[in-house]
Coordinates of C-alpha atoms in Angstrom, one line a residue:
X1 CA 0.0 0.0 0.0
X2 CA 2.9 2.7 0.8
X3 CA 4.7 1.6 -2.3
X4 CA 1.5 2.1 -4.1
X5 CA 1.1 5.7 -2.5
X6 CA 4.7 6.8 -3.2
X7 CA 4.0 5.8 -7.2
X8 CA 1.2 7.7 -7.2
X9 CA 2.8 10.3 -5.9
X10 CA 5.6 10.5 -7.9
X11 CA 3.0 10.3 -10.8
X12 CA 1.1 13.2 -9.5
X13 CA 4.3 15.5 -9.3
X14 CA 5.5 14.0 -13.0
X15 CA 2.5 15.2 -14.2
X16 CA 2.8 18.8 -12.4
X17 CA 6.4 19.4 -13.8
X18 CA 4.9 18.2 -17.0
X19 CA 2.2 20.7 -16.9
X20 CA 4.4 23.3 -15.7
X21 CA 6.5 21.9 -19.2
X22 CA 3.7 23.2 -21.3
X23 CA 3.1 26.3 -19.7
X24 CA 6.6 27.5 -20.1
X25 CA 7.4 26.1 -23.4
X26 CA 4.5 26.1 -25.6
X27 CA 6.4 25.8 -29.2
X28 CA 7.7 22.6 -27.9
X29 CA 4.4 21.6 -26.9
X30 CA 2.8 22.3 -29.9
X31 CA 4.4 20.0 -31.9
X32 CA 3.1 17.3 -30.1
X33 CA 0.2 16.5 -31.4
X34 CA 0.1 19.3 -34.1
X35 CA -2.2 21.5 -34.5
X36 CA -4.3 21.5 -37.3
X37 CA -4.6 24.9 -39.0
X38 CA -7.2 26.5 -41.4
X39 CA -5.4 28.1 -43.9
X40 CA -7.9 29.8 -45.8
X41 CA -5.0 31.1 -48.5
X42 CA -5.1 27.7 -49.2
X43 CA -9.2 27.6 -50.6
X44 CA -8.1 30.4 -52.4
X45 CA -7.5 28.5 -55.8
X46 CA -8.0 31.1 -58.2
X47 CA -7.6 34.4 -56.5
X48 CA -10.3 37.0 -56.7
X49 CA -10.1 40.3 -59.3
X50 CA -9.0 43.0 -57.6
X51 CA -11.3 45.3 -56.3
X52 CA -11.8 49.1 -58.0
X53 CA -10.4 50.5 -54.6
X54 CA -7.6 48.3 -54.6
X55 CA -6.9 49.0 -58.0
X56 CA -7.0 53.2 -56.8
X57 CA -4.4 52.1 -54.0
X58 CA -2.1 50.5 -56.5
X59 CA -2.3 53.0 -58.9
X60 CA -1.8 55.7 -56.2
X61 CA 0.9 53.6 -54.5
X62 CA 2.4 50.9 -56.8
X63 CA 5.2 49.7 -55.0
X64 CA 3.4 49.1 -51.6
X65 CA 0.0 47.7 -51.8
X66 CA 0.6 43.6 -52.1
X67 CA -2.4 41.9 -53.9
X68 CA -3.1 37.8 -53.2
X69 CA -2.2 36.8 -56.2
X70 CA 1.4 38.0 -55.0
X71 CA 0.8 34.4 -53.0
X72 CA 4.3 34.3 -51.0
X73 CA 4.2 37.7 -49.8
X74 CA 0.5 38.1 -49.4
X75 CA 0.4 34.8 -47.0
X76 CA 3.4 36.1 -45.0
X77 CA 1.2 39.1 -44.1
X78 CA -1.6 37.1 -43.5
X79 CA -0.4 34.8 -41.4
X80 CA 2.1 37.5 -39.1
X81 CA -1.3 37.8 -36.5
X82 CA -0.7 36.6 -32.7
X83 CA -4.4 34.8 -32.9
X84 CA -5.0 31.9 -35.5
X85 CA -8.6 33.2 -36.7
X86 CA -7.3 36.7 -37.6
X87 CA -5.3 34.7 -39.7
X88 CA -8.5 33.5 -41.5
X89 CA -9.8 36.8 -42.2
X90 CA -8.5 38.1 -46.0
X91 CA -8.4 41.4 -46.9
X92 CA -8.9 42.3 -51.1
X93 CA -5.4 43.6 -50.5
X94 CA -2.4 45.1 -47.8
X95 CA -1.0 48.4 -47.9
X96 CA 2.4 48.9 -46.6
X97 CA 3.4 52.5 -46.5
X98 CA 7.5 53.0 -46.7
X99 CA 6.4 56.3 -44.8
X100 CA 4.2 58.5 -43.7
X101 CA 3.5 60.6 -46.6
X102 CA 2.5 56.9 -48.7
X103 CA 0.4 56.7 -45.5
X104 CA -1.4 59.9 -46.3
X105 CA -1.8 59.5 -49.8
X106 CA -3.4 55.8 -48.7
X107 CA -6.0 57.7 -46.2
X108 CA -6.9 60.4 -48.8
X109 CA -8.0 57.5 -51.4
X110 CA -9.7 56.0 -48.9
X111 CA -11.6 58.9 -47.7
X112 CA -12.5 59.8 -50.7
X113 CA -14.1 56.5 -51.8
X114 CA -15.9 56.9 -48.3
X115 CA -17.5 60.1 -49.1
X116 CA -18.5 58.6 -52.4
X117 CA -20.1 55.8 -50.7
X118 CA -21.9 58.4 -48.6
X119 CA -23.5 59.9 -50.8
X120 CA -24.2 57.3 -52.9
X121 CA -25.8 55.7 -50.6
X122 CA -26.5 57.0 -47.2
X123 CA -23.8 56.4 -44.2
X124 CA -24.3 52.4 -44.2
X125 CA -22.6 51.8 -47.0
X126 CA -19.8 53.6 -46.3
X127 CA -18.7 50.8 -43.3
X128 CA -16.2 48.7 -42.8
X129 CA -13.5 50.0 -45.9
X130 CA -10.3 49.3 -44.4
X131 CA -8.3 48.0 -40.8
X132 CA -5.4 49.2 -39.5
X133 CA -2.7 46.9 -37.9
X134 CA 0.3 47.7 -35.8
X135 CA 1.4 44.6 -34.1
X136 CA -1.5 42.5 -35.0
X137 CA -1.5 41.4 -31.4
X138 CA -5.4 41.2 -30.3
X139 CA -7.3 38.5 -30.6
X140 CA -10.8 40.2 -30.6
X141 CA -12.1 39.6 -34.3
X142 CA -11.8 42.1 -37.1
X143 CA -9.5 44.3 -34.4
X144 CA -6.9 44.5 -36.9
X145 CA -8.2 42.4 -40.0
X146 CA -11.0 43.1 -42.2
X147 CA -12.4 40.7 -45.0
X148 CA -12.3 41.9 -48.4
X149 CA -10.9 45.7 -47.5
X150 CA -8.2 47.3 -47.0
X151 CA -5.3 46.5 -44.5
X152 CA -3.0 49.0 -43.9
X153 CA 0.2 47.2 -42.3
X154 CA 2.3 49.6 -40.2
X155 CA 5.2 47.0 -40.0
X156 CA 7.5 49.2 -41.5
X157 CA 7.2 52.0 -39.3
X158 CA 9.8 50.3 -37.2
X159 CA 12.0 52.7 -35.6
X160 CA 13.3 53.2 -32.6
X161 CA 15.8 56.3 -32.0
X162 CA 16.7 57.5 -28.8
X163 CA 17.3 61.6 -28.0
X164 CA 20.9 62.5 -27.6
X165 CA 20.4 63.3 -24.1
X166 CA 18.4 59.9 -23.9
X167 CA 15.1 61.7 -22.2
X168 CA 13.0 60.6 -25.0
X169 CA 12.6 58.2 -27.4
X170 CA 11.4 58.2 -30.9
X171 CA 9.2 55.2 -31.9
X172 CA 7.8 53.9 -35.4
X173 CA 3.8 52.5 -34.0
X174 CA 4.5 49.1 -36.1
X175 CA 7.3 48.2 -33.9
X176 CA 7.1 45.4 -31.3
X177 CA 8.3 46.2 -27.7
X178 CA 11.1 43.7 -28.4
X179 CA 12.2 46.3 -31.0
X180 CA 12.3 49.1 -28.6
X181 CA 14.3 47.2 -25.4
X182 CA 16.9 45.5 -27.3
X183 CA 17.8 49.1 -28.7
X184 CA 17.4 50.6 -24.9
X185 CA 18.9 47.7 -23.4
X186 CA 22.1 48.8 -25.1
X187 CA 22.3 52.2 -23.8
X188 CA 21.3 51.5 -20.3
X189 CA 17.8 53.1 -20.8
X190 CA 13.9 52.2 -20.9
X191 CA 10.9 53.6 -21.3
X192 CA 7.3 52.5 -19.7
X193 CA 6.6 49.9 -22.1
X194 CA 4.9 46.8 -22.5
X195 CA 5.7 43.2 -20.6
X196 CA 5.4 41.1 -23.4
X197 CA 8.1 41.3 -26.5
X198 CA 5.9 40.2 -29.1
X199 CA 3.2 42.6 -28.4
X200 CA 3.1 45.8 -30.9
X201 CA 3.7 49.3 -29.2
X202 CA 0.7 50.9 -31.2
X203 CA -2.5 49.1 -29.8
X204 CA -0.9 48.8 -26.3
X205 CA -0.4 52.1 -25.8
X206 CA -3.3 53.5 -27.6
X207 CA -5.3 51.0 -25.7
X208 CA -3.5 52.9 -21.8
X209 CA -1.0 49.9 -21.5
X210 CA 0.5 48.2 -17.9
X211 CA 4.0 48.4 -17.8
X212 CA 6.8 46.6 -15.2
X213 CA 7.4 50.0 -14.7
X214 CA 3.9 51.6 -14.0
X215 CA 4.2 51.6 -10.5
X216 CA 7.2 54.0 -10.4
X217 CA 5.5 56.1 -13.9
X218 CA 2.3 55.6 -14.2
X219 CA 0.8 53.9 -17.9
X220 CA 2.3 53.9 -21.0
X221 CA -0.1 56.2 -21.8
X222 CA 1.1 58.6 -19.1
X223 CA 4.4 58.5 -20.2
X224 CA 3.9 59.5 -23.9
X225 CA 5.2 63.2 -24.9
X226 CA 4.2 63.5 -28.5
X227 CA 1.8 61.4 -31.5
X228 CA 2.5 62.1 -34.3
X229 CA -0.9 61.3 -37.0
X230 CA -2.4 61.4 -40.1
X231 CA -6.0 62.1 -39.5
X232 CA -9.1 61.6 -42.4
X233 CA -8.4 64.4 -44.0
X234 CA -4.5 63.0 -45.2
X235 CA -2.9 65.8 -43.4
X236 CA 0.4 65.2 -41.0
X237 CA -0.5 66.7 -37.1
X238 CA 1.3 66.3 -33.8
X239 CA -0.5 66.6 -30.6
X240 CA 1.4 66.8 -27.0
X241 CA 1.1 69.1 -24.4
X242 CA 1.0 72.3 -26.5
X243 CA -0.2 71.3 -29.7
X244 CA -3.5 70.2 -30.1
X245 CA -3.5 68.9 -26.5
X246 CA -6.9 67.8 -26.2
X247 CA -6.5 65.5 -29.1
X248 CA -3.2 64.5 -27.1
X249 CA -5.3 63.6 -24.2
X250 CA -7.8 62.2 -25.9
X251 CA -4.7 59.1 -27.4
X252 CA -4.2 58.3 -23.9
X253 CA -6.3 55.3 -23.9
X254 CA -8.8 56.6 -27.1
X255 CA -7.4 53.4 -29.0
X256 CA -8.1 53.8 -33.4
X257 CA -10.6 56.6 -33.2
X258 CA -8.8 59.8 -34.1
X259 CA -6.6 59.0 -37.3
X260 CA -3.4 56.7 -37.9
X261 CA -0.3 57.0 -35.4
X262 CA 2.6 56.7 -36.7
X263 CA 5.1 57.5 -34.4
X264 CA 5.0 57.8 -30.5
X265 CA 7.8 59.9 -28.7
X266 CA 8.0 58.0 -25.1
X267 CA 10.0 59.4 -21.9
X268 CA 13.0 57.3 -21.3
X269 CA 14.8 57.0 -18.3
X270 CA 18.4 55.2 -16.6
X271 CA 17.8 51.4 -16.4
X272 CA 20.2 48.5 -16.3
X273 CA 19.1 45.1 -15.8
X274 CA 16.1 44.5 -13.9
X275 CA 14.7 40.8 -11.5
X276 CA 12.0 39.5 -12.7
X277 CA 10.5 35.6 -13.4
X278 CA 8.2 33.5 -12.7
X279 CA 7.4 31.1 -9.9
X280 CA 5.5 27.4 -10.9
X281 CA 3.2 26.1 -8.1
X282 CA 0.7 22.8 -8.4
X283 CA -2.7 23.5 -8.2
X284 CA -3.0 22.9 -4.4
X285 CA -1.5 25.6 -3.5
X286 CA -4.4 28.3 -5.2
X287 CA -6.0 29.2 -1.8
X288 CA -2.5 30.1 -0.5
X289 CA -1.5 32.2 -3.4
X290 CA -4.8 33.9 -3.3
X291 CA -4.7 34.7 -0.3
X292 CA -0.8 36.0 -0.3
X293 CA -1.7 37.9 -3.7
X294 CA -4.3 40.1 -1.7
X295 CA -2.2 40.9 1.5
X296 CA 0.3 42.0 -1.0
X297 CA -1.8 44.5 -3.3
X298 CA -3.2 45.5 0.1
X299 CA 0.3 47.1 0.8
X300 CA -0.5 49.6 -2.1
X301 CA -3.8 51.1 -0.5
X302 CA -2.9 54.2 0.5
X303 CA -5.6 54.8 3.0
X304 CA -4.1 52.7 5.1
X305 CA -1.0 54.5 6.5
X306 CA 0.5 51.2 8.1
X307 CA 1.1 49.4 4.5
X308 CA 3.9 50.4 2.2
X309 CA 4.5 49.8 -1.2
X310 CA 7.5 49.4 -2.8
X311 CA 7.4 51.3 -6.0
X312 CA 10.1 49.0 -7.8
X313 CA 8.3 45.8 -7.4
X314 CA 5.8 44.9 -10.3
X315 CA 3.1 42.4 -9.9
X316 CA 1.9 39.8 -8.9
X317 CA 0.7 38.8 -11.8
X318 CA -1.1 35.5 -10.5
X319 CA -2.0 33.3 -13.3
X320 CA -4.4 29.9 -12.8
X321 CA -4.3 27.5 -16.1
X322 CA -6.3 24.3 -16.9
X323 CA -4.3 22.4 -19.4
X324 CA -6.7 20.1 -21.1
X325 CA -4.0 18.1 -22.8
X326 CA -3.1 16.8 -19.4
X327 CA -6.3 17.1 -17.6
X328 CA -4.7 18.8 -15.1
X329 CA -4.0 22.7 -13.6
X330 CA -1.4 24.9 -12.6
X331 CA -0.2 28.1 -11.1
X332 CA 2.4 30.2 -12.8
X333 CA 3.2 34.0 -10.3
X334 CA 5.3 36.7 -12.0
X335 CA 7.0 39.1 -10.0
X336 CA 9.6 41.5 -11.0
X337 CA 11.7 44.2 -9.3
X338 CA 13.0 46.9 -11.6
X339 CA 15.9 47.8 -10.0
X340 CA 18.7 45.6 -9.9
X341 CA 19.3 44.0 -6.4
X342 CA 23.0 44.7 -4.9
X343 CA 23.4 40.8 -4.0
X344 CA 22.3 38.8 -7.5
X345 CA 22.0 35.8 -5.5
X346 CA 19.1 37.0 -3.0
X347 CA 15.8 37.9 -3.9
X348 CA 14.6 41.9 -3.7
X349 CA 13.5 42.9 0.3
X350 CA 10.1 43.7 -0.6
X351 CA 9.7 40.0 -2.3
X352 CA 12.1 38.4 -0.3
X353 CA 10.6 39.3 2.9
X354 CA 7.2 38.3 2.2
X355 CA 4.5 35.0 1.7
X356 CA 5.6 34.6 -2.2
X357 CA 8.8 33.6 -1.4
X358 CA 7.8 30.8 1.4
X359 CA 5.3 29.1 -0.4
X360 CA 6.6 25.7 -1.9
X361 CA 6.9 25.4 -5.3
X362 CA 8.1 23.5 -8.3
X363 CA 10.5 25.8 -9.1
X364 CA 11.7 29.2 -9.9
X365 CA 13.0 31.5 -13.1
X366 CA 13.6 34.9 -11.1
X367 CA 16.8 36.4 -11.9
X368 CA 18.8 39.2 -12.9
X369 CA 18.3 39.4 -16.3
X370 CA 17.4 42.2 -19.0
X371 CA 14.5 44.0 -19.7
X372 CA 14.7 42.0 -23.1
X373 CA 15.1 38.6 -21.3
X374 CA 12.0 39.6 -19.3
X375 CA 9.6 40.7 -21.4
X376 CA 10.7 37.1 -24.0
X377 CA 10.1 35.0 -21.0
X378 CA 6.2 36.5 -20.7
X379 CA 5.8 35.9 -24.3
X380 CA 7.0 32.4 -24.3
X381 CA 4.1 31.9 -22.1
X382 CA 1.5 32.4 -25.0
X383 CA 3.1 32.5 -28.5
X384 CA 1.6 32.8 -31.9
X385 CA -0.3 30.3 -33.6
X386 CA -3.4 29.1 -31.7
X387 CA -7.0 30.5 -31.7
X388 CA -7.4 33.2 -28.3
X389 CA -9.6 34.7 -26.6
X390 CA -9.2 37.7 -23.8
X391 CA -11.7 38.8 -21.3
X392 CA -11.8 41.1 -18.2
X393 CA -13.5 43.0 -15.5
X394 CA -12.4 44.8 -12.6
X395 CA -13.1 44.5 -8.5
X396 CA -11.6 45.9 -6.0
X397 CA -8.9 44.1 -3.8
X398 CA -11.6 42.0 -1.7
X399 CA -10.7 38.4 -0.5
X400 CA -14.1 37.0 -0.9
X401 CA -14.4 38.6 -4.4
X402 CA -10.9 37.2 -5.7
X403 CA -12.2 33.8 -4.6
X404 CA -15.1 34.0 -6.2
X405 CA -13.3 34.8 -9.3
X406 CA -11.2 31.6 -8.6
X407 CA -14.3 29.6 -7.7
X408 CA -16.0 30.6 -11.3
X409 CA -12.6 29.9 -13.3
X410 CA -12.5 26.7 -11.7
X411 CA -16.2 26.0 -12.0
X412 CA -16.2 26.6 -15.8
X413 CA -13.9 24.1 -16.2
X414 CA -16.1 20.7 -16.9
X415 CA -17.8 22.7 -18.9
X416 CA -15.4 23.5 -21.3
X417 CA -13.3 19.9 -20.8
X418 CA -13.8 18.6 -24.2
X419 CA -12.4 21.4 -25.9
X420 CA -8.9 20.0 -28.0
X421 CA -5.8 21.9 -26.9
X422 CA -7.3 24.1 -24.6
X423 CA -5.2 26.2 -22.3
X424 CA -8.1 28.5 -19.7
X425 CA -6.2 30.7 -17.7
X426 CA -7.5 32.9 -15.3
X427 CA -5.0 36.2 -14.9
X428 CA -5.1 38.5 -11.7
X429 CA -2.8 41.7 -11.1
X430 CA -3.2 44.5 -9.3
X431 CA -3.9 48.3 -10.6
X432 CA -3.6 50.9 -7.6
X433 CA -5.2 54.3 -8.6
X434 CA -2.0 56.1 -7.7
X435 CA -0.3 54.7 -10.8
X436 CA -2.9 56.7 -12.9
X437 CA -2.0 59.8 -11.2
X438 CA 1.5 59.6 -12.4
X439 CA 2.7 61.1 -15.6
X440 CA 0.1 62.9 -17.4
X441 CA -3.7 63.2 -17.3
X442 CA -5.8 60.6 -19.4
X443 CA -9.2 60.0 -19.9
X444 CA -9.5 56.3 -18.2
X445 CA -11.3 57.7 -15.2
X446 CA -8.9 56.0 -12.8
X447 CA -7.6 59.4 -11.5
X448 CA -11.4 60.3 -10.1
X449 CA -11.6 56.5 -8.2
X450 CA -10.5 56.0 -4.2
X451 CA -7.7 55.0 -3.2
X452 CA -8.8 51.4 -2.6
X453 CA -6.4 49.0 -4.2
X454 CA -8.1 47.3 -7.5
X455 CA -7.4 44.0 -9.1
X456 CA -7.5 43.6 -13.3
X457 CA -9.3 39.8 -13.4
X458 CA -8.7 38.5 -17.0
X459 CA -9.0 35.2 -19.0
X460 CA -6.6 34.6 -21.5
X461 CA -7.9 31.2 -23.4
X462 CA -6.2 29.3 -26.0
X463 CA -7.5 26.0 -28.1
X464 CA -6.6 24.1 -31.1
X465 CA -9.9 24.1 -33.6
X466 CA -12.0 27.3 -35.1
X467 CA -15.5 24.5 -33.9
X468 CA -15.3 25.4 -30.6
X469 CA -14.9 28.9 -30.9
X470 CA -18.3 29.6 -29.8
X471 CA -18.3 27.3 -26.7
X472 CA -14.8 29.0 -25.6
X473 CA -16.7 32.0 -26.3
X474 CA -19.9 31.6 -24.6
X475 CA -18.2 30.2 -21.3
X476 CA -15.5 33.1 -21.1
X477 CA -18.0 35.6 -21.5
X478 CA -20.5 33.5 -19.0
X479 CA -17.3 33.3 -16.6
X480 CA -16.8 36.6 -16.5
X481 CA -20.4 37.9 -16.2
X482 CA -20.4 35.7 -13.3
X483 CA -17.7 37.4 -11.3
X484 CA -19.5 40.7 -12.3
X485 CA -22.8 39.3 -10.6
X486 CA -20.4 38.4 -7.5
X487 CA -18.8 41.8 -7.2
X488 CA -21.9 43.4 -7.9
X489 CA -23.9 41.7 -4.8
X490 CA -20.4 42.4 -2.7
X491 CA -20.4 46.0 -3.8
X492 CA -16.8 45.4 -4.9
X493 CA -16.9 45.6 -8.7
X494 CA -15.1 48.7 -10.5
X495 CA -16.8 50.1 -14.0
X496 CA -13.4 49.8 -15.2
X497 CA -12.5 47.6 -18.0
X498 CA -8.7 47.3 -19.5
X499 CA -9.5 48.3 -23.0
X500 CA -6.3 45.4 -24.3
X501 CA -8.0 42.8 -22.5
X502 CA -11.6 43.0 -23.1
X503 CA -13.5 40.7 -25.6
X504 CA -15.6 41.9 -28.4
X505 CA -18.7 42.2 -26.9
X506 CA -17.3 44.7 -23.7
X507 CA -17.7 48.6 -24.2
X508 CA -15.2 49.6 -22.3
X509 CA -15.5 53.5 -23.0
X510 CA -18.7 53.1 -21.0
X511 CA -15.7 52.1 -17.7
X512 CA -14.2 55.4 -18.6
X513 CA -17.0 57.7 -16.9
X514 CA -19.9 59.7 -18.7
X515 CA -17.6 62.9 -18.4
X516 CA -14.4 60.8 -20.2
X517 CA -16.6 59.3 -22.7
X518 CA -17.8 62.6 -23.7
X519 CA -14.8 64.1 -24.1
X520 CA -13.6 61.9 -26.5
X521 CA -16.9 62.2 -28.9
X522 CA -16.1 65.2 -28.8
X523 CA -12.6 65.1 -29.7
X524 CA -13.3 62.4 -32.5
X525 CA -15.9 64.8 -34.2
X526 CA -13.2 67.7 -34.2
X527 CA -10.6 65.7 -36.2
X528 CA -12.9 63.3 -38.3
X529 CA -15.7 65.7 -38.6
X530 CA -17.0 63.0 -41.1
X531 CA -16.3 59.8 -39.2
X532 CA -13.7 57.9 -40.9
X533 CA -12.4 56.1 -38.3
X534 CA -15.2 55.5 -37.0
X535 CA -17.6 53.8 -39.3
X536 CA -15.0 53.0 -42.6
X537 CA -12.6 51.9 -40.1
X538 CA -13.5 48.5 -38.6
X539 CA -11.9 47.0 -35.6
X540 CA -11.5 48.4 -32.1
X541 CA -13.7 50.0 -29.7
X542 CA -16.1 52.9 -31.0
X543 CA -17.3 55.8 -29.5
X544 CA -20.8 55.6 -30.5
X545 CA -20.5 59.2 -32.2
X546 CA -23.1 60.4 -34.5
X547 CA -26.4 58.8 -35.5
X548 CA -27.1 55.5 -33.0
X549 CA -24.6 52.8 -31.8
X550 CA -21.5 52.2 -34.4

């Protein structure tokens, strides 16, 4: 019998590691079984004639619009999304402007086929002309793909040049933030960036963005100095503090609605090497980190004069995953400290010192390392490839909510069993209202809320076949409404919702405040007077401007 126990013990923690195996290195996993893809290049036999506004674009623009029948260089476009079903969706063509006067000549021929559509034949018709895509990293459909339109691909505004005095930094919005650290990372600077490489600088930080570095800064957002834009009408503006400052407010967290971004200039600051990983836990130990995740983000309500934050310390970012190859779950904790500890070999005080560090585990990745290193590790967590989902909501740092939140995740999970390949992961990380008071104003709302601690719940869910994108759908989206239910009987939900991680169906303008939402109507019917990037522009969040919901 104790022989019997100690191999089914051993099997249990096989299968933990294992788990932990997946979570860590999903390429490898990947290959075993493969997944089957959709290609829908592939059905395209014959391709399709192009279209009369395609044929404008090329004649306006002959050496950067790529048609399908261009098959090698069409399908590497294509197929550069993070999420496998914006993959599926193919545009008539893709524009890729070598600059930003291509760019305008691109929006003037499609405004103008807008306005002929208008009048043609009312405002309708005029929808869904073209998409924009920066890093191609969301996984809400149509955000960055449109079928049969236009695609303009910002990949090639890729720069990243730092200020002689290395204050600022200038940055092309197709880069990824893996462009922008390994040039930093060389000259000993940073900027308030994203935590994830492969993610693309333009949606995150249109979208307000969480950085490593937020709670020192503020959002990425916040930390922005200049856009520079071409709005509907094809002309070239900049808007910061001085010029046009309300339409430089209005970026901070305004997402697509105001023109085309092409380049952000972003505050840069001293930074050498930061410590930062990730620590693996079985599934038994959930009601411990739970509880150890809200004592912590309890140290960063101010009201309380007893707790202390540590402003260098990032996270935790507690993540919870059902792996449904294995039948099985885990628990993955991030924590990082952006300044580099004096002794290498110790963990930070504030880390060090507290429940994280006692709590048993499989094992550990935190290190020194670079920001680079860092932000490679989070991606490895969810590369490209697979069909996603994101959702979110927002409660405030309450024990019995953040169960509850655990409770539903966990709950959901028989439901959604059968589902090939799936990876559910429920995502918790703290946003204190003091990190929205740093750096500049914005028109999240988050400046105008307590001083209570909140918590950013999320799903990021991952699967193998386009049939159960519904079911994955539904049961996020059910999930989610549940903890919303919760935290509204509590009294401890927040109308905040992180624009980057909600799903299709959230509005999360509506989280911003009436006041905030107004403001930026307003602002979109000063530069796009017409509503270009509102109605011909698909993807993204609208601002319901003009004649019902858009």
């Amino acid at each position: 019998m104790a022989l019997q126990l100690l191999f089914a013990s051993a099997a249990t923690v096989l299968l933990i590691i294992i788990s932990v195996l997946v979570m860590r290195y999903p390429r490898a996993s990947q290959t075993i079984p493969p997944v089957k893809r959709r290609d829908h290049l592939d059905a395209l036999n014959s391709p399709p004639e192009p279209t009369l506004l395609s044929k404008s674009l090329a004649l306006a623009l002959p050496d950067s619009v790529i048609f399908p029948q261009n098959a090698a260089a069409f399908k590497q476009l294509i197929n550069s999304y993070w999420a496998r079903q914006e993959c599926e969706v193919i545009p008539a063509c893709v524009v890729r402007p070598h600059n930003t006067q291509q760019l305008c000549t691109a929006v003037t021929v499609l405004k103008n086929e807008y306005d002929e559509r208008r009048k043609l034949a009312g405002e309708g018709k005029a929808e869904g002309l073209f998409a924009i895509r920066s890093g191609g990293h969301s996984p809400v459909s149509g955000a960055a793909s449109i079928q049969g339109g236009v695609l303009i691909d910002l990949g090639l505004f890729c720069e990243v040049v730092p200020s002689e005095d290395g204050s600022s930094v200038a940055i092309g919005a197709g880069a990824k933030w893996m462009d922008v650290s390994r040039v930093l990372d060389e000259k000993g600077l940073a900027v308030v960036g994203g935590r994830n490489s492969a993610v693309g600088v333009g949606g995150l930080t249109l979208g307000g963005g969480l950085s490593f570095f937020s709670p020192r800064f503020g959002l990425v957002c916040s930390n922005i100095i200049s856009y520079e834009l071409v709005l509907a009408s094809g002309s070239i503006i900049t808007a910061s503090a001085s010029t046009n400052p309300d339409l430089w407010r209005a970026l901070k967290g305004g997402s697509n609605n105001f023109g085309i971004v092409t380049r952000f200039t972003a505050r840069s600051f001293p930074s050498t090497k930061i410590w930062s990983g990730f620590l693996y836990m079985p599934a038994f130990q959930a009601t411990k980190v739970l509880a150890a995740f809200h004592e912590y983000v309890s140290r960063g309500d101010s009201s309380d004069p007893s707790t202390t934050y540590d402003d260098h310390a990032a996270g935790p970012i507690a993540c919870f995953s059902y792996i449904q190859k294995l039948g099985i779950q885990a628990i993955a904790v991030n924590l990082v400290y952006t300044k580099s500890p004096e002794n290498k070999k110790k963990w930070p005080a504030c880390w060090g010192t507290f429940s994280f560090g006692s709590l048993w585990r499989l094992w550990s990745t935190c290190k020194v390392r670079t920001l680079s290193s860092a932000t490679d590790e989070m991606n490895a967590l969810n590369p490209p490839g697979r069909r996603q989902v994101f959702a979110t909501t927002t409660i405030k740092n309450d024990s019995t909510t953040i169960a509850a939140a655990h409770a539903a995740y966990h709950d959901a999970i028989a439901s959604i069993r059968p589902v090939k390949g799936l990876v559910w992961t429920l995502v918790l990380q703290p946003l204190l209202p003091v990190w929205a008071r740093k750096g500049d104003a914005t028109p999240l709302g988050l400046d105008a809320c307590t001083e209570e601690a909140l918590v950013i719940v999320s799903f990021t869910v991952n699967w193998d076949e386009h049939q159960d994108d519904e079911l994955v759908k539904t049961v996020t989206r059910h999930t989610v409404e549940q903890i919303d239910a919760v935290a509204m009987a509590h009294q401890t939900g927040h109308r905040f919702r992180y624009l980057n991680y909600c799903a299709e169906w959230q509005r999360p303008f509506e989280g911003y405040g009436e006041e905030n939402l107004r403001f930026l109507q307003e602002v979109s019917r000063r530069y796009d007077p017409d509503g270009l990037f509102q109605r011909g522009c698909v993807g993204g969040f609208k601002l319901d401007v003009g004649n019902g919901k858009i």
